[in-house]
Tab-separated table of C-alpha atoms in Angstrom:
chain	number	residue	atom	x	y	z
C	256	UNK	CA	85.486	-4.724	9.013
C	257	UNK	CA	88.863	-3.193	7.736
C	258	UNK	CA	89.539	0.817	7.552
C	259	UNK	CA	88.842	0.276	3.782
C	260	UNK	CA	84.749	-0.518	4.692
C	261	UNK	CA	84.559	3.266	5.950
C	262	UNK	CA	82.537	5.082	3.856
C	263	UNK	CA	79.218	8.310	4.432
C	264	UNK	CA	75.600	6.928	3.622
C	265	UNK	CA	73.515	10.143	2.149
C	266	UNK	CA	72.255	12.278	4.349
C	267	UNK	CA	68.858	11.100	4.313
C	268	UNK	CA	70.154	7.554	5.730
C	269	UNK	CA	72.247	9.612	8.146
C	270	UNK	CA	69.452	11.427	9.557
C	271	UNK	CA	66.869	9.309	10.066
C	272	UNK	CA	69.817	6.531	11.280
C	273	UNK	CA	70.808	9.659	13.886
C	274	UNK	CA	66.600	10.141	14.597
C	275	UNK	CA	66.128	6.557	15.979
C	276	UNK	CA	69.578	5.799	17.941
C	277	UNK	CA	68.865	8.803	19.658
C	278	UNK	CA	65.060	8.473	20.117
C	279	UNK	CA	65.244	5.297	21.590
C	280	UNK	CA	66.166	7.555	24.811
C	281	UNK	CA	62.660	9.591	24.742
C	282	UNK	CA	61.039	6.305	23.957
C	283	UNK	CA	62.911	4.571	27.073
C	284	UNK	CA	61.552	7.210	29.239
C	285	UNK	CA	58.529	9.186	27.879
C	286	UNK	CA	56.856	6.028	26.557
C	287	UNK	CA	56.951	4.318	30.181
C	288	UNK	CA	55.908	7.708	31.883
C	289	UNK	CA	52.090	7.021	32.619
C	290	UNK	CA	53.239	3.714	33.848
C	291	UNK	CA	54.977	4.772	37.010
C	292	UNK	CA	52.071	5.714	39.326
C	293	UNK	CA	50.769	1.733	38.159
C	294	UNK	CA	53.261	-0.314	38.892
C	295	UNK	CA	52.263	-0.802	42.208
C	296	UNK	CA	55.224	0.250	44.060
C	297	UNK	CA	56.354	3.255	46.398
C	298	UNK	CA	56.948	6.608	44.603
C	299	UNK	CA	61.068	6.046	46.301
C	300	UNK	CA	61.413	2.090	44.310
C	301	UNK	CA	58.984	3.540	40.823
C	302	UNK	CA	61.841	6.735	40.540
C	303	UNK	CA	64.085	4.128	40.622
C	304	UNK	CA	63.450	2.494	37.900
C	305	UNK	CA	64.370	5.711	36.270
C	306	UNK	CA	67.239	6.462	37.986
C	307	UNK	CA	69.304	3.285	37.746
C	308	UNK	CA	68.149	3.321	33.915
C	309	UNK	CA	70.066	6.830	33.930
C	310	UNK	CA	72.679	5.582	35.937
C	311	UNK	CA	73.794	2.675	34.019
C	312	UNK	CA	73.406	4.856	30.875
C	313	UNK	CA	76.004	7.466	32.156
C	314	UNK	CA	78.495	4.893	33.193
C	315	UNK	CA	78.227	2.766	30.305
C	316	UNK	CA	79.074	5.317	28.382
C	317	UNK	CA	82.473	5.696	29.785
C	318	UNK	CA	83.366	1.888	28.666
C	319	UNK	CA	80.895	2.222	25.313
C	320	UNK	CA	82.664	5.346	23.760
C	321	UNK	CA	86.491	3.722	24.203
C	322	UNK	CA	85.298	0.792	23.088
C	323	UNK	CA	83.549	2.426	19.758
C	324	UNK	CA	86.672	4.041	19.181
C	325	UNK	CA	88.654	0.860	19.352
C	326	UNK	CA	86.255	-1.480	17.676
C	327	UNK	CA	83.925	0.593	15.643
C	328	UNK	CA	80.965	2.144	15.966
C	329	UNK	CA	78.886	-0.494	14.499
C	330	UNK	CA	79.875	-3.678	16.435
C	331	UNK	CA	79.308	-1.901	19.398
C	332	UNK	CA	76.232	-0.547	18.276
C	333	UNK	CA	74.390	-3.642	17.028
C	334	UNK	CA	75.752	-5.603	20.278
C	335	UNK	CA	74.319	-2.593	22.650
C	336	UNK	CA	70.588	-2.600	20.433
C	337	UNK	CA	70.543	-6.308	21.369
C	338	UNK	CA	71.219	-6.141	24.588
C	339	UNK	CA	68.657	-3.368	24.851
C	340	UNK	CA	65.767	-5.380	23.240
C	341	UNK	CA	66.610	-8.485	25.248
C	342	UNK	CA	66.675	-6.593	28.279
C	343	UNK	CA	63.322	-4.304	27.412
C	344	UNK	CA	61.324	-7.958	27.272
C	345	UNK	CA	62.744	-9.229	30.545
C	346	UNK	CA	61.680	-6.060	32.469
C	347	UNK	CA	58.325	-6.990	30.737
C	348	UNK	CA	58.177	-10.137	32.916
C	349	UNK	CA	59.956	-8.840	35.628
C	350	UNK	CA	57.983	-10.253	38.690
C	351	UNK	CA	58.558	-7.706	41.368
C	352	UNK	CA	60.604	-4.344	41.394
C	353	UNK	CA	64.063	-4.909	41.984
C	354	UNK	CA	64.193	-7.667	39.281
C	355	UNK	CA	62.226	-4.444	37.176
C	356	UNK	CA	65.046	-2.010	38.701
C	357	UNK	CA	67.980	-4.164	37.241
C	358	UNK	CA	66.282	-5.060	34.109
C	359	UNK	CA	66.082	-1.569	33.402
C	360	UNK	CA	69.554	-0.391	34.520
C	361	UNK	CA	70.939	-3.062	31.464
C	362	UNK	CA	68.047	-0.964	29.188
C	363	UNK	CA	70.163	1.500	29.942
C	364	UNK	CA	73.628	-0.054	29.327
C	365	UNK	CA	72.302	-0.900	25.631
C	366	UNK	CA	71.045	2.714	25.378
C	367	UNK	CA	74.298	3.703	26.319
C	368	UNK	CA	75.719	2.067	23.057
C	369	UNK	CA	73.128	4.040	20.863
C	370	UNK	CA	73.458	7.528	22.161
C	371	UNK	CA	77.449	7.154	22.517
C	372	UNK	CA	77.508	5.917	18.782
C	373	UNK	CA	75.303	7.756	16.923
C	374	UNK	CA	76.812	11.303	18.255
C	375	UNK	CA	80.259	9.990	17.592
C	376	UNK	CA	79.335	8.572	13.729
C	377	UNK	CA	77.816	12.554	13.753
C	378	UNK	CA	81.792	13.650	14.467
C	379	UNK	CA	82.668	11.182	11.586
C	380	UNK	CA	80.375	11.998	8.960
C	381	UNK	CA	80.156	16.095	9.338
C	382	UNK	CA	82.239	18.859	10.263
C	383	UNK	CA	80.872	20.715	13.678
C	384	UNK	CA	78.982	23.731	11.900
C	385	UNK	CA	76.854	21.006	9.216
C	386	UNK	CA	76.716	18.795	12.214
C	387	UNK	CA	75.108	21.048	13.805
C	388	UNK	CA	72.223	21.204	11.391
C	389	UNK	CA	72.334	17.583	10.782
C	390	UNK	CA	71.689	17.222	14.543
C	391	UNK	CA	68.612	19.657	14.287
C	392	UNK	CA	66.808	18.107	11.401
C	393	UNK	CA	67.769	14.034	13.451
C	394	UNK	CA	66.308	16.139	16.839
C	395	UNK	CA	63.226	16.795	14.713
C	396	UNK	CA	62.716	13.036	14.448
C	397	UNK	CA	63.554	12.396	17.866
C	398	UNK	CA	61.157	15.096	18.836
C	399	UNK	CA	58.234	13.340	16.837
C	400	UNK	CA	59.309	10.401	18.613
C	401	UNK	CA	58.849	12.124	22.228
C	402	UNK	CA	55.501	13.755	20.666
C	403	UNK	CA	53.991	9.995	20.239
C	404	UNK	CA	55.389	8.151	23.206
C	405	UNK	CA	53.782	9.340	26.212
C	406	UNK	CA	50.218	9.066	24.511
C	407	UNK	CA	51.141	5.868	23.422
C	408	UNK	CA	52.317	4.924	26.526
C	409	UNK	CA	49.007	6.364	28.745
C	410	UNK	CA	46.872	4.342	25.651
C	411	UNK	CA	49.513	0.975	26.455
C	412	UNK	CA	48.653	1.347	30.189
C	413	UNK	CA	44.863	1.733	30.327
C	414	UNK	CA	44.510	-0.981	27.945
C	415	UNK	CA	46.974	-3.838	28.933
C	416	UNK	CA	49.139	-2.748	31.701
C	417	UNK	CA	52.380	-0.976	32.479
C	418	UNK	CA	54.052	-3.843	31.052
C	419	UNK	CA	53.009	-3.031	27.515
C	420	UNK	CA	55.069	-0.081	27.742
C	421	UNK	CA	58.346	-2.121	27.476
C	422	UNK	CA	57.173	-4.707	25.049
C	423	UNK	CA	56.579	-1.155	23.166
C	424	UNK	CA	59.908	-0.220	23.758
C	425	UNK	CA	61.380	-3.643	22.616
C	426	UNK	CA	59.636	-3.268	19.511
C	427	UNK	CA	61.306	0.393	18.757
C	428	UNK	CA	64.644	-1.390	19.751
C	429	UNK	CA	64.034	-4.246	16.994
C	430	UNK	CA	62.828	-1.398	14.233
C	431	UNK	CA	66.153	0.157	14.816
C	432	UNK	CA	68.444	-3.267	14.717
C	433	UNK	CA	66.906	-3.950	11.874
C	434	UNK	CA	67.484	-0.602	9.829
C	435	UNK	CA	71.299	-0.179	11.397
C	436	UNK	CA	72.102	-3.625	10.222
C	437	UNK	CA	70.643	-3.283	6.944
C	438	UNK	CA	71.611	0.699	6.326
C	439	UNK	CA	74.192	2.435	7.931
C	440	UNK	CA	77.889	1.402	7.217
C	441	UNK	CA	80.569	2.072	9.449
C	442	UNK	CA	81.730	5.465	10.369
C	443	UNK	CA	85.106	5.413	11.720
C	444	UNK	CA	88.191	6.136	9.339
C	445	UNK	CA	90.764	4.601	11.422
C	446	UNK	CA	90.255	2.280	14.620
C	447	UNK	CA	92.537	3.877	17.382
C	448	UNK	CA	94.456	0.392	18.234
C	449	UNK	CA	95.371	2.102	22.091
C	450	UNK	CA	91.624	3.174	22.909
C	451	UNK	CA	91.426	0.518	25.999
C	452	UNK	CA	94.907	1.327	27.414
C	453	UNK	CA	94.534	2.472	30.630
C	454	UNK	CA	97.328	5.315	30.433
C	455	UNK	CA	96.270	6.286	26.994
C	456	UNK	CA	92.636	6.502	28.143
C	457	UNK	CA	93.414	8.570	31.139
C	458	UNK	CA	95.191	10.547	28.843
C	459	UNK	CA	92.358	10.588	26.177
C	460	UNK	CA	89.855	11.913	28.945
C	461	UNK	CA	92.199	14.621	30.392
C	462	UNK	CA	92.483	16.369	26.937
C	463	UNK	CA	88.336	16.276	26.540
C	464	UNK	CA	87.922	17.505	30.036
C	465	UNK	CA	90.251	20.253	29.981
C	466	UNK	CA	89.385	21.748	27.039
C	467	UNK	CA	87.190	24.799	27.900
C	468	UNK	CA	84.601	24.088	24.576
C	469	UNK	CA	83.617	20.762	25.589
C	470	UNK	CA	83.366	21.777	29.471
C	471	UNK	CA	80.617	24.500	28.591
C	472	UNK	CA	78.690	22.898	25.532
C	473	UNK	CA	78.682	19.479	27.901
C	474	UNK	CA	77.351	21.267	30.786
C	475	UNK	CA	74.779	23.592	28.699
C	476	UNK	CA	73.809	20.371	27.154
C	477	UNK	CA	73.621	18.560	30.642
C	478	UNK	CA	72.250	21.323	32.643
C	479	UNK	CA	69.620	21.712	29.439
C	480	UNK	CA	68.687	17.927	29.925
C	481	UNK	CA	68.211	18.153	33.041
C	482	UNK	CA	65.782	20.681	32.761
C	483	UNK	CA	63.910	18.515	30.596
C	484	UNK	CA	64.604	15.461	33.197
C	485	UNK	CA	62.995	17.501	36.183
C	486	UNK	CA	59.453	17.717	34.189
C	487	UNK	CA	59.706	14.036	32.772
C	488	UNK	CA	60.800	12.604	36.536
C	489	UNK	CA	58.277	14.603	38.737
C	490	UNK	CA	55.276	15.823	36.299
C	491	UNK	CA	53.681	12.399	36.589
C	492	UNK	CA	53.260	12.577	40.008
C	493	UNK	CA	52.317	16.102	40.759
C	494	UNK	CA	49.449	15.918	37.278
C	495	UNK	CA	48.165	12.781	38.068
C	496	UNK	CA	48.581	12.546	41.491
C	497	UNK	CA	47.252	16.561	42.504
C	498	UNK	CA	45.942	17.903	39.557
C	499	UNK	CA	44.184	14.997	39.283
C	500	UNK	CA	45.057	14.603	35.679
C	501	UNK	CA	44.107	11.234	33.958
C	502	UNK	CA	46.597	9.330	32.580
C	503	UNK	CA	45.994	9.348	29.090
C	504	UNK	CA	45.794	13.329	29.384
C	505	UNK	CA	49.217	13.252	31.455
C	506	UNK	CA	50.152	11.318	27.715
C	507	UNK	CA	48.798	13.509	25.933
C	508	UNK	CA	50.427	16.468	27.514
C	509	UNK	CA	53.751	15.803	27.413
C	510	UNK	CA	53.267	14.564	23.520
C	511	UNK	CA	52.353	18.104	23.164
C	512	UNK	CA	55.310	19.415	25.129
C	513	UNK	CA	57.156	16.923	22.643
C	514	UNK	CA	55.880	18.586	19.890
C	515	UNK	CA	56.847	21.992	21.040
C	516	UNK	CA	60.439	20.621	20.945
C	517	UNK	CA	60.295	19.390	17.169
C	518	UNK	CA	59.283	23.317	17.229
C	519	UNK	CA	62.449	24.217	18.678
C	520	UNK	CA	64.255	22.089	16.674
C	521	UNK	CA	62.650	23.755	13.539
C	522	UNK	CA	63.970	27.392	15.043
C	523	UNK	CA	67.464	25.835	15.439
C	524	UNK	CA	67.583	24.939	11.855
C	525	UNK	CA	66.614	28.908	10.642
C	526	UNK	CA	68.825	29.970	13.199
C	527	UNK	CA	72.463	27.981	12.777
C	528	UNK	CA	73.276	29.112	9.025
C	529	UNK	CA	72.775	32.811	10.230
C	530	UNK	CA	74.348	32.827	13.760
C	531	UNK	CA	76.369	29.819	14.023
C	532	UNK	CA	76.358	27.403	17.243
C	533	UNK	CA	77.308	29.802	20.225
C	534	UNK	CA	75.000	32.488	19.291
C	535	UNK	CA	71.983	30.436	18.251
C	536	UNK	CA	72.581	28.649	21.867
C	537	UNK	CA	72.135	32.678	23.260
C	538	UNK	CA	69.025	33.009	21.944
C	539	UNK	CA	67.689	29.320	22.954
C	540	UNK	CA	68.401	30.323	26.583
C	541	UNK	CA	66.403	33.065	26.249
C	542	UNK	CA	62.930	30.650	26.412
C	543	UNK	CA	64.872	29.092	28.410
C	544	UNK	CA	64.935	32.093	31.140
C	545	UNK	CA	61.128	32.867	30.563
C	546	UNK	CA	59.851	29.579	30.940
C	547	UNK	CA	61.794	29.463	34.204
C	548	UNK	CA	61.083	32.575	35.929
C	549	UNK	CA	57.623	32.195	34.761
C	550	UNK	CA	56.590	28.315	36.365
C	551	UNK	CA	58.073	29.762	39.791
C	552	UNK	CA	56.487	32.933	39.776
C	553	UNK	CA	53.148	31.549	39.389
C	554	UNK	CA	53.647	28.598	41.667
C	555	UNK	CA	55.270	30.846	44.295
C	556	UNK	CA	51.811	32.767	43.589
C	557	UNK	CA	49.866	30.327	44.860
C	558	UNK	CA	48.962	29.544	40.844
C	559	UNK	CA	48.424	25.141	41.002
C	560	UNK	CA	46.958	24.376	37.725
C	561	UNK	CA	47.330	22.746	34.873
C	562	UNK	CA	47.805	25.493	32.197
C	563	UNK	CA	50.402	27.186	35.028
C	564	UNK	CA	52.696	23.998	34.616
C	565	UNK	CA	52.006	23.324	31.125
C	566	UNK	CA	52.409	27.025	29.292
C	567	UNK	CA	55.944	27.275	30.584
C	568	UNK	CA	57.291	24.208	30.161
C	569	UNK	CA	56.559	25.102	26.354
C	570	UNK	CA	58.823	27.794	27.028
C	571	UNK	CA	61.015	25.774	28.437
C	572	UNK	CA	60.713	22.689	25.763
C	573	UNK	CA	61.089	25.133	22.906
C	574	UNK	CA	64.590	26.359	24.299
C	575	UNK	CA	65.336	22.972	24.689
C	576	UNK	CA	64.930	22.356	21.161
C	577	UNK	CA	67.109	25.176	20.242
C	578	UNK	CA	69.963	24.121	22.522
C	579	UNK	CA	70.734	20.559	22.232
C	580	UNK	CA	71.722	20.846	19.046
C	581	UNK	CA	74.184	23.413	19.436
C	582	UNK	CA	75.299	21.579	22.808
C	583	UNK	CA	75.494	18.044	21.550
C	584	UNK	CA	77.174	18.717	18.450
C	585	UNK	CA	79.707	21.556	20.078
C	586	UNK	CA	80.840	19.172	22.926
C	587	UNK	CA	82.032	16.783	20.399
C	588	UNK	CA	83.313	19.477	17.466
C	589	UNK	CA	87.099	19.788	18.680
C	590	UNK	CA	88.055	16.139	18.622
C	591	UNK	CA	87.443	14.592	15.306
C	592	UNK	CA	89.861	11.645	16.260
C	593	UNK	CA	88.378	11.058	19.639
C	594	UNK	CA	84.538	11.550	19.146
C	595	UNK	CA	83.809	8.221	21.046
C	596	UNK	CA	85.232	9.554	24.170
C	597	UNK	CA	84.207	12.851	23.840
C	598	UNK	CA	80.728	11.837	23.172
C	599	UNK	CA	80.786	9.054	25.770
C	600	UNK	CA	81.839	12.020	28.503
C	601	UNK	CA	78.805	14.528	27.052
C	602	UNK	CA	76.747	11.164	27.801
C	603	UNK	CA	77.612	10.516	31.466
C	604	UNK	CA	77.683	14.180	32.378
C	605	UNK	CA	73.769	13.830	30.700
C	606	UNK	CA	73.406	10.939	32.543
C	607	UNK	CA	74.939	11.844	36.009
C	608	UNK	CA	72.836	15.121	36.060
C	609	UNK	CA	69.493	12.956	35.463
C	610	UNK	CA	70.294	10.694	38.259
C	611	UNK	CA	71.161	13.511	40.596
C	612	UNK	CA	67.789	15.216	39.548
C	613	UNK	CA	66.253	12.166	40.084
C	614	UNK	CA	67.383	11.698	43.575
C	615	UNK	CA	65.737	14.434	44.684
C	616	UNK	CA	62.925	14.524	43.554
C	617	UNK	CA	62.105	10.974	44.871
C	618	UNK	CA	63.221	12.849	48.210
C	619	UNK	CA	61.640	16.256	47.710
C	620	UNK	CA	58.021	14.896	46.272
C	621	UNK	CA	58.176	11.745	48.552
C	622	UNK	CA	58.355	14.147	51.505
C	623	UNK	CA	56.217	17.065	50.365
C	624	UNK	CA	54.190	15.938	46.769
C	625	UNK	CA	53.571	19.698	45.633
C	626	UNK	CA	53.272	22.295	42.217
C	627	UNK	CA	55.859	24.085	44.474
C	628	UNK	CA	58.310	21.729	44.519
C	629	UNK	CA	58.296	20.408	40.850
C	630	UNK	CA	58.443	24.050	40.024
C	631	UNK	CA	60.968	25.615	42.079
C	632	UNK	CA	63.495	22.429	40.362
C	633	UNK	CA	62.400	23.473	36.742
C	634	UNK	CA	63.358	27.281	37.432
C	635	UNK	CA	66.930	25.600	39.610
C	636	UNK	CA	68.030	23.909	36.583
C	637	UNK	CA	67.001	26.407	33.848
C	638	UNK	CA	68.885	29.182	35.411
C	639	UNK	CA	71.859	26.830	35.777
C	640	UNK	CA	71.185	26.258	31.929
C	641	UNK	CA	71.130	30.118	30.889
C	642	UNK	CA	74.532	30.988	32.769
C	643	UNK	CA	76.357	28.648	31.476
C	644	UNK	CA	74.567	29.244	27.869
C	645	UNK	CA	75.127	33.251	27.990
C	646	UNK	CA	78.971	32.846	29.610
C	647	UNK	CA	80.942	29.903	29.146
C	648	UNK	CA	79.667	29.037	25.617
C	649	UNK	CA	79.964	32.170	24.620
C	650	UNK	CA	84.281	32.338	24.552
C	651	UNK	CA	85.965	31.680	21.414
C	652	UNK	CA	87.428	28.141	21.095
C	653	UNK	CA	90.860	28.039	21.750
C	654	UNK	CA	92.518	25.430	19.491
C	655	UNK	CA	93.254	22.159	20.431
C	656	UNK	CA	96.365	21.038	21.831
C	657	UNK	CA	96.874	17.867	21.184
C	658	UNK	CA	100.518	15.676	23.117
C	659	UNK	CA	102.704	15.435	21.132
C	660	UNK	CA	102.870	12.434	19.205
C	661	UNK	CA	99.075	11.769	19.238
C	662	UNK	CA	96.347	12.185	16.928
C	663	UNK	CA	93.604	15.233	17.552
């Protein structure tokens, strides 16, 4: 495709394009939820499915944005929804847990391509601020999408098996082949013919990770996430496995938690064309902080029940909503000419903080399974969240300095 074949669909095509590239990550995840306490493995090898899924989606990212930026957005994208769909029916087969663990980790290598494109065709289409509300409205989608999976998934499971789950998955994957190949032209203006150079990526990364913008809407955004992670990774465990919870009511709560987001998402939209992105992130933390403080200061009062988990994770949830659409669209806003990179580094740092809240929780709830524990991580990360939320992103944005000779 030639720089001529650029064009903008509507915004209709653009959001619901956005809603599915990035839901296919809630549907990776969420949908396969209630599966991990039956797939017959240790708690350590069943979180890793999870975490080398998150793993190889961080890295790939690295290779997927350059590569979008050299390329296209759509080559890279259809080649990274195939891979995902071919890879979603092997794990399906998979005939013990390693072969699951590495069938999973290339799930994530073709989500990679998704997540990485679709926020960088955002960059291409829209201007940060109308990003920003683009992103809400496509976040509403993706929240719907969260709000189904996990029932779906607990329904999947008690009827056929956990490995229904991915055949699920595989089917989402081929829905959104189907519609990208059909729909969505290409994004990108002008290929950047020295992407893939070593020295001029190096160069490419040092001027996204210096710039003070990107470093605190990619952390709020990571921090935020893994918020979110901590109560996906650990809440099957601690409501099935304690609360004795069944597992089409585990579904059925998180869908609910999912829909709480949409919520959020909602709120973000009333609150961008008022505020704009750093002060609408402000008042996002502020659920943040309350749904925090409040899951450890009942847990830490001796509070184990359902309602004691659930009630502030919708705190939690509906801040969520708020903030990833600032965060996601502000890491990306300064660099119009290197969105693939930009996005791809907002990815991993997404990515990296999942598998590092991963890790420990396969330590922490492998040693000591408790409401304590699961609780104690949620109020870790959210506080984490709401610094960076009320300090960093709340500078002005310097302008972007750009070496000389080189594009912004």
């Amino acid at each position: 495709m030639n720089e001529a074949a650029h064009q903008k669909p509507g915004d209709g095509v653009a959001v619901l394009a956005l809603a599915l590239l990035l839901g296919i990550q809630p549907v990776t995840t969420d949908l396969y939820l209630p599966a991990l306490p039956e797939l017959g493995a240790p708690m350590a090898g069943a979180q890793l499915t999870l975490s080398a899924l998150m793993l190889a989606f961080g890295l790939g990212q690295l290779l997927l944005g350059p590569l979008a930026d050299r390329y296209g957005r759509r080559p890279v994208l259809l080649g990274g929804l195939s891979l995902y769909l071919l890879a979603a029916l092997a794990a399906a087969a998979a005939g013990g847990i390693a072969q699951l663990v590495a069938w999973r980790a290339l799930q994530g290598l073709g989500l990679a391509a998704s997540v990485v494109c679709g926020r960088a065709m955002l960059r291409d289409w829209f201007e940060p601020q109308q990003g920003a509300q683009v992103m809400a409205r496509a976040l509403t989608g993706l929240g719907i999408l969260a709000t189904l999976s996990p029932g779906i998934g607990g329904a999947l499971t008690e009827l056929f098996g956990w490995r229904s789950t991915l055949l699920a998955t595989a089917a989402f994957a081929a829905a959104a082949l189907g519609f990208i190949a059909l729909r969505v032209p290409e994004s990108l203006a002008a290929r950047d013919p020295l992407a893939l150079r070593p020295a001029h990526l190096l160069q490419s990364w040092a001027l996204v990770l210096r710039h003070p913008t990107f470093r605190a809407y990619g952390l709020m955004t990571a921090l935020g996430y893994g918020t979110l992670y901590t109560f996906l990774a650990g809440s099957s465990f601690v409501f099935i496995g304690i609360l004795q919870v069944s597992r089409q009511s585990y579904g059925l709560m998180v869908g609910a938690c999912a829909a709480v987001y949409v919520l959020g998402t909602l709120a973000c939209r009333r609150l961008l064309p008022r505020h704009g992105i750093a002060a609408t992130a402000k008042r996002g933390a502020a659920f943040t902080l309350a749904g925090g403080l409040s899951v450890a200061g009942l847990a830490l009062a001796g509070v184990e029940s359902v309602w004691a988990l659930l009630l502030p994770q919708w705190l939690l949830i509906f801040g969520h909503g708020i903030l990833q659409p600032c965060g996601q669209t502000g890491a990306v806003g300064p660099f119009p000419q290197r969105a693939g990179v930009a996005s791809a580094w907002a990815g991993f740092l997404i990515a990296l903080t999942a598998f590092l809240v991963g890790a420990w929780l396969s330590h922490a709830l492998a040693r000591q399974a408790s409401v304590l524990t699961l609780a104690l991580t949620l109020c870790a990360m959210a506080l984490a969240t709401v610094l960076v939320s009320w300090t960093w992103v709340q500078r002005p944005a310097p302008a972007l300095q750009a070496p000389a000779g080189r594009p912004t």
